[in-house]
Coordinates of C-alpha atoms and ligand atoms in Angstrom, one line a residue:
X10 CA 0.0 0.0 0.0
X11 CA 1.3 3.3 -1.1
X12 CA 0.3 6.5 0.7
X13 CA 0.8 9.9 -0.7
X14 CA 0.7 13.2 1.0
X15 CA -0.3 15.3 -2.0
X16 CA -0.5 19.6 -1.8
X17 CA -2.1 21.8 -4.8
X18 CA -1.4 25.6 -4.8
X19 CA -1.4 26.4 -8.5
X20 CA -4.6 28.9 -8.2
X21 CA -6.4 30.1 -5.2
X22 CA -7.4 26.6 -3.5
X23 CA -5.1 25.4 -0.8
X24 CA -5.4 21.8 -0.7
X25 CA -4.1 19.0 1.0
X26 CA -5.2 15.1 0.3
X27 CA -3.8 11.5 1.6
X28 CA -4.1 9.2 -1.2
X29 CA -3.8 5.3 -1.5
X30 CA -2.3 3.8 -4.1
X31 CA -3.7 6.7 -6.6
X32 CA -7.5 5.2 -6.6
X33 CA -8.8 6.0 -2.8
X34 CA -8.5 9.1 -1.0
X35 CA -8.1 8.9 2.4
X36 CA -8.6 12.9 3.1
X37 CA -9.3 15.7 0.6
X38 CA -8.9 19.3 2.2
X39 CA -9.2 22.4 0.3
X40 CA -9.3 26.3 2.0
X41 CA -10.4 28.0 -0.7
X42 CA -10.1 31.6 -1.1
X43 CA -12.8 32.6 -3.3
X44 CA -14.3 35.3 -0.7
X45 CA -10.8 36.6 -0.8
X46 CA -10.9 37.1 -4.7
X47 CA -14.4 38.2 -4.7
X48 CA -13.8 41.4 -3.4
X49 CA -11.4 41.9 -6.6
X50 CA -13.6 40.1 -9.5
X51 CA -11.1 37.8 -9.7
X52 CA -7.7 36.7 -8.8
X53 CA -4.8 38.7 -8.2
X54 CA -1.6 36.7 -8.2
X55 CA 0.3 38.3 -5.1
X56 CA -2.9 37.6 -2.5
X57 CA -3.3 34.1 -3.8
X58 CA 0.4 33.6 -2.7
X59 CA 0.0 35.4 0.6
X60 CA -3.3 33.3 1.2
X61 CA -1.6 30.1 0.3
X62 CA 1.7 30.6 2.7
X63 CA -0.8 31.6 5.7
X64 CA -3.4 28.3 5.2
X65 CA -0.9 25.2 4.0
X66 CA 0.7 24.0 6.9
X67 CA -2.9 24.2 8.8
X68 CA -4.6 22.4 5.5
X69 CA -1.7 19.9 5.6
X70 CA -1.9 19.2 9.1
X71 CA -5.9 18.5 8.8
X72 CA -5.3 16.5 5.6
X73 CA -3.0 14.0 8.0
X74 CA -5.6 14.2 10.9
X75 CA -8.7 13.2 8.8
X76 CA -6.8 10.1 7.4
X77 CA -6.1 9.2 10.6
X78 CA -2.5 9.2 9.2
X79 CA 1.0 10.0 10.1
X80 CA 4.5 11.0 8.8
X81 CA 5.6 7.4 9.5
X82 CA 2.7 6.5 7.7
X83 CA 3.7 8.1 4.2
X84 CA 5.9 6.9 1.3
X85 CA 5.8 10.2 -0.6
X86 CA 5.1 13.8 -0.9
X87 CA 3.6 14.8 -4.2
X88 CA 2.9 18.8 -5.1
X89 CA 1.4 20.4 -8.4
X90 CA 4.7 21.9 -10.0
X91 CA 2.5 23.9 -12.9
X92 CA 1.0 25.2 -14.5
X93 CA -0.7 27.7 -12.5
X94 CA 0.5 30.8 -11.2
X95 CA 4.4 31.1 -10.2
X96 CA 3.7 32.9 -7.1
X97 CA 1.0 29.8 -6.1
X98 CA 2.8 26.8 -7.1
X99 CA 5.7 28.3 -5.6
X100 CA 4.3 28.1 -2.2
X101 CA 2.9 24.5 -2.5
X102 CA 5.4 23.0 -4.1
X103 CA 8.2 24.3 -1.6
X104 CA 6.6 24.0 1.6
X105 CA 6.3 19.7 -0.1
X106 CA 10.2 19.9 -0.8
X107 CA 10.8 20.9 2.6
X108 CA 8.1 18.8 4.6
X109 CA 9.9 16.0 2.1
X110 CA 13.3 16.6 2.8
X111 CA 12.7 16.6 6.9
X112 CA 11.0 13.6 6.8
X113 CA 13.3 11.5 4.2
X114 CA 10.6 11.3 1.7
X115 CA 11.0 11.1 -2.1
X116 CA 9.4 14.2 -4.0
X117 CA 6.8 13.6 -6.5
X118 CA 6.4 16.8 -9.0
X119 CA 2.8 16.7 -10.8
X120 CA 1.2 18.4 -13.6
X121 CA -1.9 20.5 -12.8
X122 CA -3.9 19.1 -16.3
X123 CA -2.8 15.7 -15.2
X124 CA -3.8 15.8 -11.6
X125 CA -7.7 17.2 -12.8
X126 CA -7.9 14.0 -15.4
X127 CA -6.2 11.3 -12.7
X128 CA -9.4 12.8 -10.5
X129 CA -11.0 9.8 -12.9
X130 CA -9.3 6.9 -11.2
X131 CA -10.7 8.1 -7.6
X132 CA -13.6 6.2 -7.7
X133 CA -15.0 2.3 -7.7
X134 CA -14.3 1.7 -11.7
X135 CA -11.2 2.3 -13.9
X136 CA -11.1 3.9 -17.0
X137 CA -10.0 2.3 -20.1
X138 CA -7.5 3.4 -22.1
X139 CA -6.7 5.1 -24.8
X140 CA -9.4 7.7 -23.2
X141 CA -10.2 10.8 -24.5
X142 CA -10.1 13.5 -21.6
X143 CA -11.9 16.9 -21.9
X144 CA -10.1 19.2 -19.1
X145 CA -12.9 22.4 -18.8
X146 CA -11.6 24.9 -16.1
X147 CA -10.7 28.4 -15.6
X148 CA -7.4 28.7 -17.5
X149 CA -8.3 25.6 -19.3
X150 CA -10.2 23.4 -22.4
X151 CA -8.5 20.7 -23.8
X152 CA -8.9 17.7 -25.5
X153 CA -6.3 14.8 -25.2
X154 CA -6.1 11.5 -26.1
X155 CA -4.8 9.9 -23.4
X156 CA -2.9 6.5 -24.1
X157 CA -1.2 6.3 -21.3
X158 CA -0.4 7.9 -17.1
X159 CA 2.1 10.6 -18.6
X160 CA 1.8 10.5 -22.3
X161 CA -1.5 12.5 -23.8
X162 CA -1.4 13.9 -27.5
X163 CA -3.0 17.2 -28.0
X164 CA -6.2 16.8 -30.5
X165 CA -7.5 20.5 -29.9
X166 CA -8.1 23.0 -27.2
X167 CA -9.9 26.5 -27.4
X168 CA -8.4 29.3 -29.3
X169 CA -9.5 31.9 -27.4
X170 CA -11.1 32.3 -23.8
X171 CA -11.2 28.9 -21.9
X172 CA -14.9 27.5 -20.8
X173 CA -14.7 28.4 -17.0
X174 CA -13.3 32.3 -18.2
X175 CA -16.2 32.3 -20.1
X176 CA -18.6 31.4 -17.2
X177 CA -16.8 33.9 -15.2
X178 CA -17.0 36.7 -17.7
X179 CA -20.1 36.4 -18.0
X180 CA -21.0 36.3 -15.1
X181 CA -19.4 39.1 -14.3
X182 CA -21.4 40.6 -17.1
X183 CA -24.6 39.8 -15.0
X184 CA -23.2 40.7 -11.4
X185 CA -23.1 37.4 -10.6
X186 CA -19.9 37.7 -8.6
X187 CA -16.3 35.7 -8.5
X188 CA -16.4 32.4 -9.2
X189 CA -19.1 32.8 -11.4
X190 CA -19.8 29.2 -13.0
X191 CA -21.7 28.0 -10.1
X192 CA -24.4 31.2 -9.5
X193 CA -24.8 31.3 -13.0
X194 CA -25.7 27.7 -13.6
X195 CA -28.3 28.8 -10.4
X196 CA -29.4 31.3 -12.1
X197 CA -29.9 29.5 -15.0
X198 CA -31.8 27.0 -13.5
X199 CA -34.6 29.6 -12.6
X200 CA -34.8 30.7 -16.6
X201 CA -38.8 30.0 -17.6
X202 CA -38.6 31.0 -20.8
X203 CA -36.0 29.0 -22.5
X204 CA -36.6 30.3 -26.0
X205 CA -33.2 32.6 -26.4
X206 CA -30.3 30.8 -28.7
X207 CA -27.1 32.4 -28.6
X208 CA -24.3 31.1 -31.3
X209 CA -22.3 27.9 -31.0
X210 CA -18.5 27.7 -32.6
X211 CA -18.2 24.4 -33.9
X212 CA -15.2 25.1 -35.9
X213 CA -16.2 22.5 -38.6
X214 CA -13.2 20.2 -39.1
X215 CA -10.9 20.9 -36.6
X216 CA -10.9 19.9 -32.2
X217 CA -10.7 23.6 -31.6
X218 CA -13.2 25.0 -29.4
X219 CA -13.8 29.2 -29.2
X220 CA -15.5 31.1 -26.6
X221 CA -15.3 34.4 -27.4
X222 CA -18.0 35.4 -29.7
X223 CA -20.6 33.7 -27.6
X224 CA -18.9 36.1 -24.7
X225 CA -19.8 39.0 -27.3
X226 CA -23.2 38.3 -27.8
X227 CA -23.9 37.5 -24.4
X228 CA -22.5 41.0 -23.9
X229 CA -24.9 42.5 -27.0
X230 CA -27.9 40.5 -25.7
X231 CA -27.7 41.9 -21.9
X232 CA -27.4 45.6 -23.3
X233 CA -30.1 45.3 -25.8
X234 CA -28.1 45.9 -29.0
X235 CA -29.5 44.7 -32.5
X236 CA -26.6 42.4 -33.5
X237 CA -27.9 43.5 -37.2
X238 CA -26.7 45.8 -39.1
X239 CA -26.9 46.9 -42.8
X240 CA -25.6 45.7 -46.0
X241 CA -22.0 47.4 -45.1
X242 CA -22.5 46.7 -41.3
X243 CA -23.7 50.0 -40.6
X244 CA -26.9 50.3 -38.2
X245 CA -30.0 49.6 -40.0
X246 CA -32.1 52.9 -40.8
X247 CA -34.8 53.2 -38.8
X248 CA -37.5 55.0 -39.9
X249 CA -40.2 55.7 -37.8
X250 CA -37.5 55.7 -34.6
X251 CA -38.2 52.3 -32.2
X252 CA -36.6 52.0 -29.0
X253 CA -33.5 48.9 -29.1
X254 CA -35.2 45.5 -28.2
X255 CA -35.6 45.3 -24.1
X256 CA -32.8 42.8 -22.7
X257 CA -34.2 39.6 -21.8
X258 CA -33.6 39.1 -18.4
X259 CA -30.8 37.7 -17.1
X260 CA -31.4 33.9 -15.9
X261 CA -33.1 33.5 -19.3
X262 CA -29.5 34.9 -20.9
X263 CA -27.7 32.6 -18.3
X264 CA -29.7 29.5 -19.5
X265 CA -28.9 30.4 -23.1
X266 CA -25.2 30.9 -22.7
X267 CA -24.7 27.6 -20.8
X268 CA -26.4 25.7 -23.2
X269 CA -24.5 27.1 -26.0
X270 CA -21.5 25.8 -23.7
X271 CA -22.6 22.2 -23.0
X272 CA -24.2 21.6 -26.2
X273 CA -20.6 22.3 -27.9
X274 CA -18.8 20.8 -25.5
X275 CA -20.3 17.7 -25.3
X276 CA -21.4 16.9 -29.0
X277 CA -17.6 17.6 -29.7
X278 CA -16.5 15.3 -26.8
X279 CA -18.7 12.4 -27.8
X280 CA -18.1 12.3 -31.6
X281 CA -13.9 12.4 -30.9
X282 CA -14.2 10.1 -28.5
X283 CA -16.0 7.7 -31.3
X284 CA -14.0 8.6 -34.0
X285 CA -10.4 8.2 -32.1
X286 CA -12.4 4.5 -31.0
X287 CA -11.7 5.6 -26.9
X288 CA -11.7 3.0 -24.7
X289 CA -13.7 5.8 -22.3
X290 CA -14.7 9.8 -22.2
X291 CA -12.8 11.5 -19.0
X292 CA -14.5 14.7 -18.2
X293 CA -12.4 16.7 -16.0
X294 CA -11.7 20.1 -14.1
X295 CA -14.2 22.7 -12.8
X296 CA -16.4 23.2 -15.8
X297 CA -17.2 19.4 -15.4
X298 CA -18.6 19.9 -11.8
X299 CA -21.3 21.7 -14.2
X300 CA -25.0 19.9 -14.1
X301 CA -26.3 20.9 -17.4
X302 CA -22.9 19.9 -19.2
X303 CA -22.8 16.2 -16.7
X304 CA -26.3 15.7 -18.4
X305 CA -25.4 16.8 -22.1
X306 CA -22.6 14.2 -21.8
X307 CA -24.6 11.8 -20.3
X308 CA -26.7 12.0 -23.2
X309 CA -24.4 11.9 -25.7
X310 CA -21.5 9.7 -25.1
X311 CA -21.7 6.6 -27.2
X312 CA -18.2 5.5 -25.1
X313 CA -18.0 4.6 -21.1
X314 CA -18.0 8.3 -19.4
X315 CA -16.4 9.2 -16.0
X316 CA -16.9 12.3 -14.5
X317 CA -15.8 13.0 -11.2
X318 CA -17.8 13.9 -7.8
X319 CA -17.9 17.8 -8.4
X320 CA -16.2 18.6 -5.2
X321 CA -12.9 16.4 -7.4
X322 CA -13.6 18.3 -10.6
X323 CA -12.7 22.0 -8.9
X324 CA -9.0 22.8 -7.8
X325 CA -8.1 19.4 -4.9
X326 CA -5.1 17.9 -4.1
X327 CA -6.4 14.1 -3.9
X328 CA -6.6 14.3 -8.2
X329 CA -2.9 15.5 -7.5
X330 CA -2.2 12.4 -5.3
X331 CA -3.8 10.5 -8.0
X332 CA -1.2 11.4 -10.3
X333 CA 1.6 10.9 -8.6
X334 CA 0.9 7.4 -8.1
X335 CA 1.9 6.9 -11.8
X336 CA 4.9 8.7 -11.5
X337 CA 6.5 7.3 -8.2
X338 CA 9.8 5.9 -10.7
X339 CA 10.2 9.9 -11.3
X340 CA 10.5 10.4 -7.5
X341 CA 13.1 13.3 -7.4
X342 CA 15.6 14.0 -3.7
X343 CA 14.0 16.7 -2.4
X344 CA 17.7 17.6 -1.1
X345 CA 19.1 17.9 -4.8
X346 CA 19.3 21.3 -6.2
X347 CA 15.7 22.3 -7.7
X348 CA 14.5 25.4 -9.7
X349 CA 11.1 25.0 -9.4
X350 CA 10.7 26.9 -12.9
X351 CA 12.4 23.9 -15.1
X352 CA 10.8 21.8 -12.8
X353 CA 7.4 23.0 -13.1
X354 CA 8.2 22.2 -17.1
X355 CA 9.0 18.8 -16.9
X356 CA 6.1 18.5 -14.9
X357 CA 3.9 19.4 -17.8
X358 CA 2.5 17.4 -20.3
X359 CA 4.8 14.9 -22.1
X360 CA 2.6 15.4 -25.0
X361 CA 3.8 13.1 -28.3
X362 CA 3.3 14.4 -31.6
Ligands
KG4_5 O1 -10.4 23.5 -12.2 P1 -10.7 24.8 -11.4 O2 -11.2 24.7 -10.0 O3 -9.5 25.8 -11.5 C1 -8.7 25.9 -12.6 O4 -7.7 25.0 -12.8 O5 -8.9 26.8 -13.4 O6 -11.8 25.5 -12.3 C2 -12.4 26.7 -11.9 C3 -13.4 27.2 -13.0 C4 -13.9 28.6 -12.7 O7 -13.9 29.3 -14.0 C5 -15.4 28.3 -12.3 O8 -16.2 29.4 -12.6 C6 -15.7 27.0 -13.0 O9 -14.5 26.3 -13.0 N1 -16.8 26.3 -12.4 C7 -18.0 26.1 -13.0 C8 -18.8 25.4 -12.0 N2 -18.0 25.2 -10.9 C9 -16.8 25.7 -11.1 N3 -18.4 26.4 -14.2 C10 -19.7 26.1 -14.5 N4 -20.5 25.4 -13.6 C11 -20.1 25.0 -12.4 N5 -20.9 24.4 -11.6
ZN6 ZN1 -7.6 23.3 -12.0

């Protein structure tokens, strides 16, 4: 039996997890400091790495307590080593080189991506591989094909705003505060009439995904502007004078915008996942802790799907402890002269051509 102290730092969660052999998790702690950001609209970098200095050794220290487990207890000390914010990960992934180093563990540096789509092999069933993963969260969309712990190839990935920026824009759009996916799939929820259609990129013939014109015309539709113009694009005359079309209001434009989002999503997810024959659909990060995009998924995939528990799809460190598992051979001394910069690289995706 392996345990794993794993830590994850690379946004604005502080988390701490105990992990056996990268499928159970023993403890999964995360201080989060969305109130913190709130106050901002978002997060800024230096506070995050402020936040994360004051609540780690706390989070660690509950992360051993809940599993009942201690230092004698542990074969390793995993921590996200990017990407995410250098100020962040810098935090984590130091205080795990030092709590490694007193207590004569080996040192496990994960990759953020990796960690969100290892949060698959946390619960009763394992996925089959080659899987296709679809990682939605706030700095990311990505789809991989992964064929094996490690090795992912790239198939496409959004070319502008990711699908959690999106939700956050938006709702930021409709004053829906910091994070904004969850109260704007509330909101959405209370939508009656469910008649507005905003566009869908589908990017014909390529993985890609795009997010920013639907951002646009979220942004046209809540202040009322005619997204016609005339021939030339100019505004259309109008002759006698009306006044601009009234705004809808705004859970009916939240309902709209996320089912642009998990309509594309998961109609792109499902027919890759057929066409590159995957052994299983991964959804993964904090997009996927989205109801209306579980369901579209549900609905669509003609594959196995996993999706994890939502509280394992947002920023946690037992995904992080998952991955690690997998990458025990590429235990490094904790002792040994580390720049957590090149380290935070080869922590990345080994992505194959
Ligand atoms: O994976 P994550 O916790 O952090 C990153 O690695 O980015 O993802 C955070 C993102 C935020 O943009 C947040 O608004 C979004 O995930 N999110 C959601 C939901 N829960 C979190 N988006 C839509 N619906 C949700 N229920
Ligand atoms: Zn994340």
């Amino acid at each position: 039996m392996t345990r794993i102290l794993a830590i994850e730092s690379s946004c604005d969660e502080t988390a701490a997890a105990v992990v056996v052999d990268g499928r159970r998790a023993l403890s999964s702690v995360v201080a989060s400091q969305d109130e913190l950001h709130a106050r901002t609209g978002g997060v800024v970098p230096e506070v995050a790495a402020r936040q994360h200095l004051r609540a780690l050794l706390p989070v660690v220290r509950e992360a051993l307590r809940r599993a009942e487990c201690g230092w004698d207890n542990l074969d390793a000390v995993a921590a996200t080593a990017g990407p995410g914010l250098p100020g962040a990960l810098v935090v984590g992934f130091n205080a795990a080189r030092g709590l490694a180093y007193a207590r004569g563990l080996p040192l496990i540096a994960v990759d953020h991506i990796e960690g969100h789509v290892s949060a698959n092999w946390l619960g009763a069933e394992e996925p089959e591989l080659p899987a296709l993963a679809l990682v939605v969260s706030g700095g990311h969309t990505e789809l991989l094909l992964m064929e094996g712990h490690g090795q992912f190839r790239r198939l496409g990935g959004t070319r502008d705003d990711a699908a959690g920026e999106a939700f956050d824009k938006v709702a930021r759009l409709l004053d829906l505060g910091y994070p904004g996916g969850p109260p704007l799939s509330a909101l959405a929820r209370t939508a009656t009439d469910r008649t507005l259609t905003l566009p869908r990129a589908w990017l014909r013939g390529s993985d890609d995904f795009s997010f920013s014109g639907l951002k646009t015309a979220v942004l046209h539709t809540v202040r009322g502007v005619s997204q016609q113009g005339g021939p030339s694009g100019e505004p259309p005359p109008v002759t006698p004078p009306v006044a601009p079309p009234a705004a809808p209001p705004a859970a009916e434009v939240a309902w709209a915008f996320e089912e642009s989002v998990a309509d594309v999503l998961s109609r792109k997810a499902a027919r890759v996942a057929e066409r590159e024959a995957a052994g299983s659909l991964l959804l993964a990060g904090g997009v996927a802790a989205n109801a209306r995009l579980r369901e579209r998924v549900q609905e669509r995939a003609t594959v196995p799907l996993f999706i994890p528990p939502p509280d394992l799809c947002t920023d946690n460190a037992a995904m992080i402890g998952a991955a690690a598992f997998r990458h025990l051979d590429e235990a490094v001394d904790p002792a040994a002269p580390l720049d957590i910069f090149s380290t935070a690289r080869r922590g990345s995706l080994r992505l194959s051509a």
